Amino acid sequence: MKTKRPHWKRSLGIAIMGLAFALTSDWLIPTVHAQEKTSDYTFKGGYPTSEAAQKAHENADFQRAVTAYRFWYPTVSCESIFNGNRANGFKDNESFIILSAGPRQVGFTLNSDTPYGSAAIDLKDGPMVIELPPGSYIGLVNDHNQGWVMDMGIPGPDAGKGGKHIVLPPGYDGIIPDEYHIGRSKSLKNLVAIRALPEKGDVQGAMNALRAVKIHPFSDANPRPMAAVDVTGKSLDVSCLKWEDNMQFWEVLHKVINSEPLTEEFRPMYGLLSAIGIEKGKPFAPDARMKGILERAAKAGRDQMLVAAFASARPDRMTWPDRKWEWIGLVPGSAQFETPSGMDLEARDRWFAQAIVTSPAMFRRSPGAGSLYWLGLRDSSGAYLDGGKSYKLTVPQPVPAKLFWSVTVYDAQTRSEVQTDQDKAALRSMFELKDVAGTAPVDLYFGPTPLAGQKGRWIKTVPGRGWFAYFRIYGPESPAFDGSWKPGDFEVQLSQQLQPTGAPTGRRKVPQ
C-alpha cells in the first residue's frame, strides 16, 4: 500500500526545485545590456558596430606592428652593419674590416678605446673558421638577430691563449675535430666582432694583432684568409638610423626574413609579422592603409625603445642610490636577456636602442668580467645632459681597472660618437689621461667651450643637441662592483653655460 507524502513536503520540494532552476538559469543566462560601449568599441546586441570593428582592426594591426618592430629591431640593426660594410665595397666572406674608431664612423655606441675588427660571414656553403693567435683579444660571434653564438679570446674558451673557433650553420651535423671551439648559429649570416686591446697604449700593435686574425671556410684544404682592410679615418655608417622610422625598416626586415631559416623559438613573432604582411617566401606588398599603419608603428616603436633606453623607471637600472649613473645592461650575466621565467623585453629594448651585439661576458657584474659599462645621461640635479651647457665630472683615483678606463660622449639622437670640429669624443686613461697618477681625483670637462687650461681634459659638445656618456672600465676590480668606488655625477658649470644656438660646425653633417 502506497503512503501519501504530506502536502507540505510536496510543496517544499517544488519550491526547492524552482529555486534551483532560478539559480541555474541566472548562471547560464547572465543579464547583458542591449547596447554596451566597452573601452573605445561600441557593441549592439552583442555585436560590434561597423565603426567599432574598423577601429579594432586598425588598433590591432598597429599594436602588432609596434610589438613586431621592437622585437625585430636587433635584426634590422645587424643588417645595417652588413649593409654599411657592403656600401663601402666590402664583401661577405672576403673582407675583414679593421679600424681605430672615431666620430667619423657612425654606429651605435662604438668606442675609440680599442681597435675593432669585423666581418660578415655567410654559412650557406658550410662552416667558417676564426683563428686567433695568443693575445689580448675580446671577440664574439652574433647571428643575424644579434643572438649570441660564441665568445672568443679573453672571455672565450681559449681564454686569450689562442685557438681555432668554428661557426656551424643551422642543422649542421658533420664531424668537427676536437681542436675547434664550436659555436652553433641559428642563421646563415653572422657578425664576427673582435677587439684587440692596445697594451700600454700601443694602437699600432693592436691593429697588427687584428691583421693576424685568420677567417676562412672550414672546407678549404688550403684556405686563403679574409683580407684585412683598414678603414681608420674614413666615413662609415653602420647604423640603421636611415631605416628605423620609416617603411624601409619593414622592407629590410622582409628581405632578411626571406634570406634566413626560421628560428624555432621565434614562431610567435613570425606570426605577428605574417599578420602585418611579412611572411617568408611571399612578396611584401602592403596597401595604402597598411603602409600608413607600418610607418606610424615604426616611429612609435622607435620612440618607445628610446624611452626604455633613456627614461626608464625601473629601479634596477640605477648603479648606486646616491648617483645618477645607470647600468646599461639590466640582466646580469645573460646572453639573450633571459630570466628564470622568460625574456626581459624591456631590458632588450633598452640595450638595442643604443648598442649592438650581445654576450654574457658583456653583462657580467663581478671581478673578472672583461669590461663594464655605465650610462650617464643626467646631471647631478637629474636634468638631461645638454650640449649647450658645460659640465665637470670628478673621477676618484685610482680607478679600479686592471687594464684601463675611459669616458666616451655620444649624441643622443644618433647614439654615435659626438661629431664636432674637435674630431674627438673620448677621454681615455691610456691616451689623453696617461699623465694621471696617484690618488688625487681628476676633473674632466664637457661643453661647447673649454675651461682655461683644461683643453686636454675636455670633450666638445654641440648646443641644441642632447648627449650621454659611457663610463667603461676594462678589467674591472671588486671596488667597481661593491660600491666602495664610484665616479661623481656631472656637475653644471654655470660660468660656462651657453644657450643652445643651432647646428654644429663640424666636418660633415650629423645623420638625422
XYZ file of C-alpha atoms in Angstrom:
512
model
C 0.000 0.000 0.000
C 1.427 3.376 -1.045
C 1.906 6.009 1.563
C 0.995 9.533 0.514
C 3.565 12.211 1.228
C 2.257 15.117 3.230
C 1.189 18.089 1.157
C 3.712 20.373 2.775
C 6.598 18.110 1.711
C 5.472 18.185 -1.927
C 5.223 21.980 -1.789
C 8.684 22.283 -0.258
C 10.165 20.047 -2.944
C 8.610 22.086 -5.712
C 9.899 25.304 -4.119
C 13.432 23.929 -3.856
C 13.358 22.766 -7.485
C 12.142 26.180 -8.574
C 14.873 27.921 -6.628
C 17.489 25.626 -8.128
C 16.137 26.280 -11.618
C 16.142 30.007 -11.000
C 19.737 29.923 -9.771
C 20.798 27.746 -12.672
C 19.005 29.923 -15.196
C 20.588 33.070 -13.778
C 24.036 31.469 -14.026
C 23.589 30.254 -17.586
C 21.961 33.381 -18.992
C 23.590 36.478 -17.470
C 21.897 39.802 -17.851
C 23.522 41.963 -20.548
C 22.824 45.430 -21.801
C 21.195 45.743 -25.183
C 23.868 48.238 -26.214
C 27.247 48.433 -24.486
C 30.357 50.556 -25.029
C 33.479 48.860 -23.710
C 36.682 50.931 -23.870
C 36.721 52.502 -27.358
C 34.407 49.977 -29.007
C 30.605 50.099 -29.244
C 28.515 46.884 -29.364
C 24.800 46.450 -30.184
C 23.035 43.258 -29.247
C 26.386 41.640 -28.580
C 27.849 42.566 -31.977
C 30.384 45.333 -32.720
C 29.206 48.256 -34.810
C 30.939 48.699 -38.166
C 32.807 51.700 -36.771
C 33.946 49.670 -33.750
C 35.107 46.792 -35.939
C 37.093 49.091 -38.201
C 38.695 50.787 -35.222
C 39.550 47.457 -33.603
C 41.189 46.227 -36.814
C 43.256 49.411 -37.060
C 44.333 49.234 -33.430
C 45.153 45.527 -33.576
C 47.287 45.939 -36.697
C 49.080 48.916 -35.169
C 49.743 47.102 -31.882
C 51.013 44.022 -33.710
C 53.283 46.194 -35.833
C 54.750 48.042 -32.844
C 55.397 44.788 -30.985
C 56.966 43.246 -34.086
C 59.103 46.341 -34.640
C 60.552 46.223 -31.151
C 61.241 42.506 -31.274
C 62.865 42.510 -34.715
C 64.808 45.761 -34.278
C 68.074 43.909 -33.455
C 67.746 42.001 -36.734
C 67.430 45.166 -38.806
C 70.210 46.797 -36.780
C 72.506 43.857 -37.559
C 71.639 44.054 -41.247
C 72.595 47.740 -41.174
C 76.120 46.737 -40.123
C 76.382 44.365 -43.073
C 74.855 46.998 -45.360
C 77.265 49.704 -44.215
C 80.194 47.455 -44.984
C 78.820 46.456 -48.390
C 78.192 50.115 -49.259
C 81.933 50.644 -48.941
C 82.759 47.730 -51.224
C 83.377 45.059 -48.589
C 82.047 41.577 -49.333
C 80.758 38.788 -47.110
C 83.348 36.039 -46.515
C 86.045 38.160 -48.177
C 86.719 41.326 -46.163
C 87.866 41.654 -42.552
C 87.461 45.333 -41.711
C 89.799 46.799 -39.087
C 89.716 50.309 -37.681
C 90.562 52.527 -34.784
C 87.093 54.043 -34.460
C 86.263 57.703 -34.011
C 83.446 60.202 -34.613
C 83.600 59.702 -38.391
C 82.286 56.153 -38.002
C 78.560 56.229 -37.234
C 77.447 53.193 -35.252
C 75.581 52.673 -32.019
C 77.971 53.450 -29.125
C 81.135 52.423 -30.925
C 84.152 53.498 -28.910
C 87.676 54.738 -29.501
C 89.242 52.685 -26.716
C 90.250 49.602 -28.677
C 90.694 48.922 -32.398
C 87.916 46.827 -33.924
C 87.846 44.054 -36.460
C 84.560 42.930 -38.012
C 83.423 40.606 -40.757
C 80.181 39.322 -42.220
C 80.364 35.560 -42.624
C 77.838 33.596 -44.665
C 77.425 29.917 -43.778
C 75.359 28.923 -46.812
C 78.317 26.895 -48.152
C 79.313 25.457 -44.789
C 81.113 26.316 -41.536
C 83.577 29.178 -41.193
C 86.736 29.141 -39.074
C 88.152 32.010 -36.997
C 91.748 31.534 -35.846
C 93.059 33.756 -33.071
C 96.723 33.800 -32.098
C 97.575 34.170 -28.394
C 96.960 37.737 -27.250
C 94.662 40.306 -25.689
C 91.612 39.780 -27.872
C 87.964 40.209 -26.883
C 85.769 38.673 -29.557
C 82.337 37.254 -30.252
C 80.046 35.959 -32.952
C 76.393 37.009 -33.175
C 73.780 35.664 -35.564
C 71.614 37.787 -37.868
C 69.218 38.524 -34.987
C 72.130 39.606 -32.772
C 71.737 36.386 -30.851
C 74.880 35.222 -29.095
C 76.732 32.343 -30.782
C 80.123 32.249 -29.048
C 82.830 34.241 -27.289
C 86.482 34.241 -28.304
C 89.733 35.484 -26.835
C 89.936 36.505 -23.176
C 86.211 35.890 -22.394
C 86.060 32.778 -24.589
C 87.053 29.134 -24.152
C 90.607 29.877 -25.355
C 91.000 32.433 -22.505
C 93.375 34.536 -24.592
C 95.731 31.646 -25.313
C 94.698 31.493 -28.952
C 92.809 28.804 -30.784
C 90.595 27.741 -33.637
C 86.909 28.634 -33.466
C 84.321 27.271 -35.853
C 80.830 28.618 -36.564
C 78.352 25.976 -37.736
C 75.247 26.722 -39.831
C 71.773 25.653 -38.646
C 71.324 21.882 -38.690
C 74.954 21.047 -39.419
C 75.823 17.508 -38.296
C 79.271 16.956 -39.809
C 82.304 15.807 -37.838
C 84.398 18.570 -36.254
C 87.937 17.860 -34.973
C 88.482 18.247 -31.231
C 90.881 21.169 -31.704
C 87.998 23.518 -32.576
C 85.874 25.575 -30.198
C 82.342 25.209 -31.581
C 79.623 27.813 -31.980
C 76.252 26.789 -33.441
C 74.449 29.586 -35.226
C 70.715 29.848 -35.875
C 71.217 31.902 -39.038
C 73.304 31.855 -42.199
C 74.640 35.409 -41.979
C 76.684 36.122 -38.856
C 78.669 39.033 -37.472
C 82.218 38.478 -36.236
C 83.406 41.282 -33.944
C 86.880 41.290 -32.402
C 88.682 43.917 -30.354
C 92.429 43.951 -29.730
C 93.454 45.687 -26.510
C 96.143 48.330 -27.079
C 98.503 47.301 -24.294
C 100.394 50.304 -22.887
C 98.613 52.473 -25.438
C 100.129 50.719 -28.447
C 97.359 51.220 -31.014
C 99.511 50.149 -33.940
C 100.391 46.951 -32.113
C 96.680 46.277 -31.586
C 95.967 46.919 -35.269
C 98.714 44.462 -36.198
C 97.184 41.927 -33.812
C 93.910 42.214 -35.746
C 95.773 41.646 -39.001
C 96.986 38.342 -37.548
C 93.415 37.011 -37.211
C 92.525 34.426 -39.862
C 88.955 33.813 -41.056
C 88.307 31.220 -43.744
C 85.964 28.396 -44.837
C 86.306 25.106 -42.965
C 86.069 23.148 -46.209
C 89.179 24.614 -47.853
C 92.210 22.330 -47.782
C 94.499 25.317 -48.366
C 92.446 28.207 -47.016
C 93.062 31.799 -48.002
C 92.107 34.026 -45.050
C 89.957 37.100 -45.486
C 91.825 40.243 -46.463
C 92.217 42.798 -43.657
C 91.130 46.265 -44.806
C 91.959 49.308 -42.654
C 89.199 51.955 -42.738
C 90.512 54.124 -39.888
C 89.729 57.784 -40.554
C 87.177 57.011 -43.267
C 83.500 57.891 -43.032
C 81.399 54.801 -42.397
C 77.759 54.420 -41.349
C 76.831 51.036 -39.894
C 73.719 52.266 -38.066
C 70.069 51.745 -39.002
C 69.217 55.436 -38.492
C 68.105 55.835 -42.112
C 65.667 52.924 -41.804
C 64.412 52.951 -38.254
C 61.443 55.346 -38.525
C 60.005 54.608 -41.976
C 58.908 51.905 -44.433
C 62.496 50.922 -45.170
C 62.602 49.176 -41.798
C 59.904 46.725 -42.900
C 61.352 46.285 -46.381
C 64.773 45.415 -44.965
C 63.207 43.080 -42.410
C 61.247 41.268 -45.142
C 64.477 40.786 -47.086
C 66.224 39.292 -44.049
C 63.290 37.009 -43.167
C 63.341 35.667 -46.725
C 67.087 35.023 -46.655
C 67.302 33.136 -43.356
C 65.913 29.852 -41.992
C 63.167 30.114 -39.395
C 64.263 30.294 -35.769
C 62.038 27.851 -33.893
C 61.649 29.837 -30.673
C 60.608 32.928 -32.661
C 57.476 31.308 -34.126
C 55.018 33.588 -32.252
C 56.900 36.607 -33.589
C 56.803 35.245 -37.145
C 53.050 35.049 -36.571
C 52.972 38.764 -35.765
C 54.873 39.510 -38.967
C 52.502 37.365 -41.009
C 49.549 39.338 -39.628
C 51.047 42.572 -40.980
C 52.057 41.143 -44.359
C 55.619 39.876 -43.887
C 55.989 36.149 -44.468
C 58.906 34.037 -45.626
C 58.591 33.052 -49.267
C 55.862 35.586 -50.049
C 56.055 39.096 -51.520
C 55.652 42.083 -49.233
C 53.059 44.352 -50.841
C 51.156 46.384 -48.220
C 48.253 48.511 -49.418
C 47.978 52.213 -48.641
C 46.152 51.551 -45.373
C 48.768 49.103 -44.099
C 51.634 51.332 -45.241
C 50.237 54.118 -43.102
C 49.981 51.803 -40.101
C 53.520 50.463 -40.586
C 55.006 53.932 -40.927
C 53.304 55.070 -37.719
C 54.355 51.867 -35.964
C 57.999 52.363 -36.947
C 58.029 55.818 -35.392
C 56.132 54.705 -32.281
C 58.259 51.584 -31.837
C 61.489 53.538 -32.191
C 60.297 56.136 -29.684
C 59.185 53.501 -27.178
C 62.610 51.867 -27.370
C 64.313 55.213 -26.792
C 62.131 55.749 -23.729
C 63.294 52.361 -22.426
C 66.882 53.439 -23.086
C 66.818 56.985 -21.752
C 63.761 57.364 -19.496
C 63.282 54.010 -17.821
C 61.514 53.986 -14.458
C 62.988 50.650 -13.388
C 64.739 50.855 -10.007
C 67.248 48.172 -11.026
C 68.753 50.469 -13.653
C 70.471 52.619 -11.002
C 74.074 51.729 -10.251
C 74.153 53.456 -6.834
C 71.370 55.145 -4.840
C 73.380 58.369 -4.437
C 74.435 58.762 -8.082
C 72.724 59.283 -11.446
C 74.768 56.630 -13.262
C 72.798 53.686 -14.652
C 73.510 50.135 -15.715
C 73.104 49.764 -19.466
C 72.516 46.018 -19.372
C 69.790 45.126 -16.871
C 70.025 41.317 -16.843
C 73.447 40.438 -15.391
C 75.265 37.512 -16.967
C 72.580 36.790 -19.565
C 73.228 36.038 -23.214
C 69.747 36.903 -24.541
C 68.185 38.928 -21.688
C 66.801 35.679 -20.345
C 65.343 35.462 -16.839
C 64.162 32.439 -14.825
C 60.643 32.992 -16.170
C 61.209 34.257 -19.705
C 62.866 37.118 -21.576
C 63.186 40.666 -20.237
C 61.876 42.521 -23.284
C 62.270 45.989 -21.771
C 65.929 45.308 -20.989
C 66.322 44.048 -24.553
C 64.740 47.213 -25.984
C 66.940 49.376 -23.767
C 70.121 47.709 -24.958
C 69.467 47.573 -28.687
C 68.181 51.156 -28.880
C 71.681 52.325 -28.000
C 74.115 49.450 -28.566
C 74.965 46.445 -30.730
C 75.896 42.772 -30.165
C 75.363 40.615 -27.085
C 77.410 38.254 -24.961
C 77.095 37.050 -21.362
C 80.600 38.420 -20.790
C 79.341 41.928 -21.586
C 76.706 41.796 -18.841
C 78.760 40.182 -16.091
C 78.836 42.114 -12.814
C 81.763 40.570 -10.998
C 85.549 40.876 -10.888
C 86.993 39.032 -13.836
C 84.498 40.496 -16.290
C 86.233 41.709 -19.420
C 84.675 45.155 -19.113
C 81.748 47.037 -17.623
C 79.636 49.919 -18.883
C 77.761 52.650 -17.021
C 75.394 55.114 -18.682
C 75.450 58.784 -17.708
C 72.690 60.890 -19.241
C 71.678 63.206 -16.378
C 73.488 65.778 -14.293
C 73.526 65.842 -10.501
C 70.107 67.568 -10.436
C 68.503 64.888 -12.614
C 68.311 67.008 -15.794
C 69.357 65.516 -19.132
C 72.832 66.470 -20.346
C 72.614 69.459 -22.712
C 75.158 70.218 -25.425
C 74.824 73.941 -24.744
C 75.952 73.662 -21.113
C 79.332 72.937 -19.560
C 79.866 70.157 -17.011
C 82.571 68.810 -14.742
C 82.929 65.119 -13.891
C 85.170 64.213 -10.963
C 86.731 60.749 -11.142
C 88.361 59.441 -7.926
C 91.767 57.830 -8.347
C 92.853 55.191 -8.779
C 90.045 53.762 -10.900
C 89.636 50.017 -10.113
C 90.782 48.859 -13.557
C 93.359 46.159 -14.216
C 93.728 47.460 -17.758
C 92.325 50.940 -18.433
C 89.204 53.129 -18.327
C 87.503 55.780 -20.434
C 84.585 58.196 -20.743
C 83.026 58.483 -24.217
C 80.458 61.075 -25.321
C 77.565 60.151 -27.648
C 74.944 62.202 -29.459
C 71.503 61.334 -28.044
C 69.867 61.317 -31.476
C 72.409 59.237 -33.414
C 73.594 57.175 -30.423
C 77.031 57.520 -32.018
C 80.146 59.436 -31.014
C 79.508 63.176 -30.928
C 80.706 64.931 -34.093
C 82.416 68.313 -33.783
C 85.442 70.069 -35.272
C 87.410 68.690 -32.313
C 87.069 65.265 -34.021
C 87.306 63.540 -30.653
C 84.693 62.050 -28.331
C 86.597 60.235 -25.564
C 88.911 60.800 -22.614
C 90.979 57.648 -22.038
C 93.402 56.620 -19.330
C 95.906 55.261 -21.874
C 95.920 58.345 -24.061
C 94.508 61.759 -23.094
C 94.781 60.944 -19.375
C 98.006 58.928 -19.348
C 99.642 61.535 -17.094
C 97.070 60.934 -14.330
C 98.750 59.263 -11.360
C 98.428 58.966 -7.608
C 95.258 59.236 -5.561
C 94.144 62.794 -6.310
C 90.763 62.915 -8.107
C 90.833 64.032 -11.735
C 88.315 66.501 -13.158
C 87.027 66.021 -16.698
C 85.121 68.684 -18.636
C 82.381 68.605 -21.256
C 80.737 71.506 -23.062
C 80.757 73.775 -26.117
C 83.896 75.648 -24.982
C 86.851 74.539 -22.819
C 87.726 75.970 -19.456
C 91.036 77.794 -19.285
C 93.892 75.329 -19.043
C 91.644 72.250 -19.321
C 91.566 71.675 -23.067
C 93.420 68.365 -22.746
C 90.722 67.039 -20.420
C 87.718 68.363 -22.316
C 85.276 66.992 -24.905
C 83.352 69.422 -27.074
C 79.555 69.128 -27.203
C 77.018 70.650 -29.588
C 74.491 73.314 -28.498
C 70.946 72.255 -29.277
C 71.686 68.525 -29.048
C 71.463 66.234 -26.059
C 74.288 63.853 -25.242
C 75.120 60.966 -22.955
C 78.294 59.256 -21.792
C 79.503 55.714 -21.269
C 81.970 55.148 -18.444
C 83.911 51.994 -19.342
C 86.293 50.003 -17.169
C 88.405 47.273 -18.746
C 89.399 44.550 -16.323
C 87.140 45.892 -13.530
C 88.094 45.035 -9.950
C 85.958 44.482 -6.844
C 85.518 48.163 -5.823
C 83.743 48.807 -9.142
C 81.007 46.385 -8.079
C 80.755 46.623 -4.294
C 80.178 50.395 -4.141
C 83.444 51.261 -2.400
C 84.470 53.208 -5.513
C 82.233 55.337 -7.699
C 82.634 58.345 -10.018
C 80.962 61.645 -9.283
C 77.964 62.980 -11.187
C 78.099 65.540 -13.981
C 78.030 68.993 -12.352
C 76.832 72.043 -14.302
C 79.463 74.796 -14.505
C 77.309 77.922 -14.523
C 80.097 80.299 -15.534
C 80.476 78.374 -18.792
C 76.796 77.788 -19.553
C 75.667 78.647 -23.082
C 72.218 78.732 -24.541
C 71.596 76.339 -27.466
C 72.448 78.217 -30.648
C 71.891 75.812 -33.514
C 73.624 73.240 -35.666
C 77.216 72.056 -35.223
C 80.049 73.392 -37.361
C 81.791 70.039 -37.650
C 83.379 68.327 -40.629
C 80.210 66.800 -42.015
C 76.501 66.646 -41.481
C 75.351 64.658 -38.464
C 72.870 61.924 -39.569
C 69.270 62.698 -38.637
